[in-house]
Coordinates of C-alpha atoms in Angstrom, one line a residue:
M15 CA -8.2 101.5 76.1
F16 CA -10.2 103.5 78.5
I17 CA -11.7 102.4 81.8
L18 CA -13.9 103.8 84.5
Y19 CA -12.3 103.7 88.0
N20 CA -14.3 105.0 90.9
D21 CA -16.4 107.2 88.5
Q22 CA -13.3 108.6 86.7
L23 CA -12.4 108.0 83.1
L24 CA -8.8 106.8 82.8
R25 CA -6.5 105.3 80.2
E26 CA -5.8 101.7 81.2
S27 CA -2.1 102.4 81.2
D28 CA -2.6 105.2 83.8
W29 CA -4.3 102.9 86.3
H30 CA -2.3 101.1 89.0
L31 CA -3.4 98.7 91.7
P32 CA -1.3 98.9 94.9
L33 CA -0.1 95.6 96.4
T34 CA -2.1 96.4 99.6
D35 CA -5.4 96.5 97.7
R36 CA -7.9 94.0 98.9
A37 CA -8.9 92.9 95.4
F38 CA -5.3 91.6 95.1
Q39 CA -4.9 90.4 98.7
Y40 CA -8.2 88.7 99.4
N41 CA -10.5 88.8 96.3
D42 CA -12.8 90.7 98.6
G43 CA -15.5 91.6 96.1
F44 CA -17.7 90.5 93.2
F45 CA -18.2 91.2 89.5
E46 CA -20.9 91.6 86.9
T47 CA -20.7 90.8 83.2
A48 CA -23.2 92.4 80.9
I49 CA -23.8 92.7 77.2
L50 CA -24.3 95.9 75.3
A51 CA -26.3 95.8 72.1
N52 CA -27.5 98.6 69.9
G53 CA -26.8 101.3 72.5
R54 CA -28.3 99.7 75.6
I55 CA -27.1 97.5 78.4
R56 CA -29.2 94.3 78.3
F57 CA -31.1 93.5 81.5
W58 CA -29.5 96.5 83.3
D59 CA -32.1 96.6 86.0
Q60 CA -31.6 93.0 86.9
H61 CA -27.8 93.5 87.0
R62 CA -28.3 96.4 89.4
Q63 CA -30.5 94.2 91.6
R64 CA -27.9 91.4 91.7
M65 CA -25.2 94.0 92.6
R66 CA -27.3 95.0 95.5
E67 CA -27.7 91.4 96.5
A68 CA -23.9 90.8 96.2
A69 CA -23.1 93.9 98.2
G70 CA -25.4 92.8 100.9
A71 CA -23.9 89.3 101.1
L72 CA -20.4 90.7 101.3
H73 CA -21.4 93.6 103.7
L74 CA -20.2 96.2 101.2
K75 CA -21.6 99.7 100.9
L76 CA -22.2 100.8 97.3
P77 CA -21.9 104.6 96.5
E78 CA -25.3 106.2 96.1
Y79 CA -24.7 107.2 92.5
F80 CA -23.8 103.6 91.7
L81 CA -27.3 102.4 91.3
Q82 CA -28.7 105.6 89.7
P83 CA -29.2 106.3 86.0
T84 CA -26.0 108.4 85.8
L85 CA -23.9 105.3 86.1
E86 CA -25.6 103.7 83.1
D87 CA -25.1 106.9 81.1
K88 CA -21.4 106.9 81.9
L89 CA -21.1 103.2 81.0
L90 CA -22.7 103.9 77.6
Q91 CA -20.3 106.8 77.1
L92 CA -17.4 104.4 77.8
A93 CA -18.9 102.0 75.3
R94 CA -18.9 104.7 72.6
Q95 CA -15.3 105.6 73.6
Q96 CA -14.4 101.9 73.1
Q97 CA -16.4 101.6 69.8
A98 CA -18.4 98.9 71.6
E99 CA -21.8 100.5 71.5
K100 CA -23.2 98.2 68.8
Y101 CA -22.1 95.1 70.6
G102 CA -19.8 94.8 73.5
R103 CA -19.0 93.0 76.8
L104 CA -19.1 95.0 80.0
K105 CA -17.3 93.8 83.1
L106 CA -17.9 95.7 86.3
K107 CA -15.7 94.8 89.3
V108 CA -16.5 95.9 92.8
W109 CA -14.3 95.2 95.8
R110 CA -13.7 96.4 99.4
A111 CA -11.5 99.5 99.8
G112 CA -8.9 100.0 102.6
A113 CA -6.3 97.7 104.0
G114 CA -6.6 95.3 107.0
L115 CA -6.2 91.5 107.2
Y116 CA -9.2 89.1 107.1
T117 CA -11.1 91.6 109.3
P118 CA -11.7 94.6 107.1
Q119 CA -11.5 98.2 108.1
T120 CA -14.3 99.6 106.0
S121 CA -17.4 98.7 104.0
Q122 CA -16.6 101.3 101.4
V123 CA -15.7 100.0 97.9
N124 CA -13.5 100.6 94.8
W125 CA -14.9 99.7 91.5
L126 CA -13.7 99.4 87.9
A127 CA -15.6 99.1 84.6
S128 CA -14.1 98.0 81.3
I129 CA -15.9 97.5 78.0
E130 CA -14.6 95.7 74.9
P131 CA -16.1 95.2 71.5
A132 CA -17.4 91.6 71.1
T133 CA -19.3 89.4 68.6
P134 CA -22.6 87.7 69.4
A135 CA -22.2 84.2 70.9
S136 CA -22.5 81.2 68.7
Q137 CA -25.9 79.3 68.6
E138 CA -24.2 76.0 67.7
P139 CA -25.3 73.2 70.2
L140 CA -22.8 72.4 72.9
H141 CA -21.2 69.1 73.6
I142 CA -20.4 68.9 77.3
G143 CA -18.8 66.7 79.9
I144 CA -19.6 66.1 83.6
C145 CA -16.9 67.8 85.8
Q146 CA -15.1 65.3 88.0
N147 CA -12.6 67.6 89.8
S148 CA -14.8 70.5 90.9
H149 CA -18.1 70.6 92.7
T150 CA -20.4 73.5 93.7
V151 CA -21.1 74.2 97.4
Y152 CA -24.1 76.2 98.6
T153 CA -23.1 79.2 100.7
S154 CA -24.4 82.7 101.3
L155 CA -22.1 83.8 98.5
S156 CA -22.7 81.0 95.9
H157 CA -25.5 82.9 94.1
V158 CA -23.2 85.9 93.1
K159 CA -20.3 86.1 90.8
G160 CA -16.7 86.5 91.9
P161 CA -16.1 84.9 95.3
N162 CA -16.0 81.4 94.0
A163 CA -14.1 82.0 90.7
P164 CA -11.3 79.4 91.3
L165 CA -14.0 76.7 91.2
Y166 CA -14.8 77.7 87.6
V167 CA -11.2 78.1 86.7
L168 CA -10.5 74.5 87.6
A169 CA -13.6 73.4 85.7
G170 CA -12.3 75.3 82.7
L171 CA -9.0 73.5 82.9
E172 CA -10.8 70.2 82.9
K173 CA -12.9 71.3 80.0
Q174 CA -9.7 72.1 78.1
A175 CA -8.0 68.8 79.0
R176 CA -11.1 66.8 77.9
Q177 CA -11.7 68.9 74.8
Q178 CA -15.3 69.7 75.6
D179 CA -17.3 72.8 74.8
D180 CA -18.4 73.2 78.5
M181 CA -18.6 71.2 81.7
L182 CA -21.6 70.3 83.8
L183 CA -20.9 71.0 87.5
L184 CA -22.6 68.9 90.1
N185 CA -22.9 69.7 93.8
Q186 CA -21.3 67.5 96.5
Q187 CA -24.3 65.2 96.4
G188 CA -23.8 64.6 92.7
L189 CA -26.9 66.6 91.7
V190 CA -27.0 69.1 88.7
A191 CA -25.9 72.6 89.5
E192 CA -24.8 74.6 86.4
L193 CA -22.2 74.9 83.6
I194 CA -18.9 76.9 83.9
S195 CA -20.5 80.3 83.1
S196 CA -24.1 79.4 82.4
N197 CA -27.2 78.1 84.1
I198 CA -28.7 74.9 82.8
F199 CA -32.4 74.2 81.9
W200 CA -34.3 71.2 80.6
V201 CA -37.8 70.6 79.4
K202 CA -39.9 67.5 80.2
E203 CA -43.6 67.1 79.5
N204 CA -44.2 70.8 79.1
T205 CA -42.5 71.8 82.3
L206 CA -39.2 73.8 82.4
Y207 CA -36.7 72.7 85.0
T208 CA -33.6 74.4 86.3
S209 CA -31.3 73.8 89.3
D210 CA -32.4 75.2 92.6
L211 CA -30.1 77.8 94.1
S212 CA -29.4 75.4 97.0
S213 CA -27.3 73.4 94.4
G214 CA -24.7 76.2 94.7
C215 CA -25.4 77.6 91.3
V216 CA -25.2 81.3 90.4
N217 CA -28.5 83.2 90.2
G218 CA -27.9 84.2 86.6
I219 CA -29.5 87.2 85.0
L220 CA -31.0 85.2 82.1
R221 CA -32.1 82.6 84.6
R222 CA -34.2 85.2 86.4
N223 CA -35.6 86.5 83.1
I224 CA -36.4 83.0 81.7
L225 CA -38.3 82.0 84.9
A226 CA -40.2 85.4 84.8
W227 CA -41.0 84.9 81.0
C228 CA -42.3 81.4 81.6
H229 CA -44.5 82.6 84.4
A230 CA -46.0 85.3 82.1
Q231 CA -46.6 82.7 79.4
D232 CA -48.2 80.3 81.9
I233 CA -45.5 77.7 81.3
K234 CA -44.9 75.6 84.4
T235 CA -41.4 75.8 86.0
Q236 CA -39.7 73.9 88.7
Q237 CA -36.4 74.7 90.5
V238 CA -35.1 71.3 91.5
L239 CA -32.3 69.1 92.8
Q240 CA -32.0 66.2 90.3
S241 CA -29.4 63.8 89.1
P242 CA -27.7 64.1 85.7
E243 CA -29.6 61.1 84.5
Q244 CA -32.8 63.3 84.4
L245 CA -31.2 65.4 81.6
L246 CA -30.8 62.3 79.4
Q247 CA -34.6 61.8 79.5
A248 CA -35.5 65.4 78.8
D249 CA -37.2 66.7 75.7
A250 CA -34.6 69.5 75.4
V251 CA -31.6 70.7 77.4
F252 CA -30.0 74.1 77.0
A253 CA -27.6 76.6 78.6
A254 CA -28.3 80.2 79.2
N255 CA -26.4 83.3 80.3
V256 CA -26.4 87.0 79.3
T257 CA -24.7 86.2 76.0
G258 CA -27.6 84.0 74.9
I259 CA -29.1 80.5 74.8
R260 CA -27.4 77.4 73.4
A261 CA -28.9 73.9 73.1
I262 CA -26.9 71.1 74.6
A263 CA -26.4 68.3 72.1
S264 CA -24.6 65.7 74.2
I265 CA -23.4 64.9 77.7
N266 CA -20.3 62.7 78.0
G267 CA -20.9 61.6 74.4
T268 CA -24.6 60.6 74.9
Q269 CA -26.8 62.4 72.5
L270 CA -29.8 64.3 73.9
H271 CA -33.2 65.0 72.5
Q272 CA -33.9 68.6 71.4
K273 CA -37.3 70.3 71.2
D274 CA -35.9 73.2 69.0
A275 CA -39.2 75.0 68.8
F276 CA -39.2 75.8 72.5
V277 CA -35.6 77.0 72.5
E278 CA -36.3 79.3 69.5
Q279 CA -39.5 80.6 71.2
L280 CA -37.4 81.4 74.3
R281 CA -34.7 83.2 72.3
A282 CA -37.3 85.4 70.8
G283 CA -38.9 86.1 74.2
M284 CA -35.5 87.0 75.7
Q285 CA -34.4 88.9 72.6
V286 CA -31.0 87.2 72.7

């Protein structure tokens, strides 16, 4: 397997992370997950924008080339090297370089990109539970991916123990935030709802695109703080991330309504 590390193509076996590295010591960084399909990186411009936001929140300085077209070209070359150009999953990790304790010595970064072949996500409806042991918390970092990863690991363990497809995470006030790796949406009386960022949810790439698409289609949207009971009364409930859109069939065993026509229209609009 080949990887890109600080703009250099390496074999995975030739790459080593020193014990003093801040990625290992402090998880001092963020990551992006993107999908490659038919020779392109889906929503690449939005991924670059979220990386700018994450770097700003963590006071990291991205290399100038990092947000230029040359990086995308190199990632596509890596995809071809990995035979993942037709369909693959890209994970791009960025973390603070240098040593130091909690107070860092630099804002410069190291970064690593890996790509593996993948298969398109299932479109089968999800049966989810409500997470009891983990809750989201709004902070200046809650909208980006990486700093709060242990929260989602604990939710994943609960999902496994309860034999659910996914878990609905609530914030500390018991209001709807997100799923483990997806944003959540629901439709009621021709309005599309999703959790407000103040719930502590990640500002997902597909979340941004769905809201923009609805605006272009003159579909009313609201970003809200609501209780899980509101989902039980919705006309349709679904999850969305860069791998696609999946209807939610039940929550804690209670069956939900599904307006399948809207979800199919949205899939077509997002081309996922």
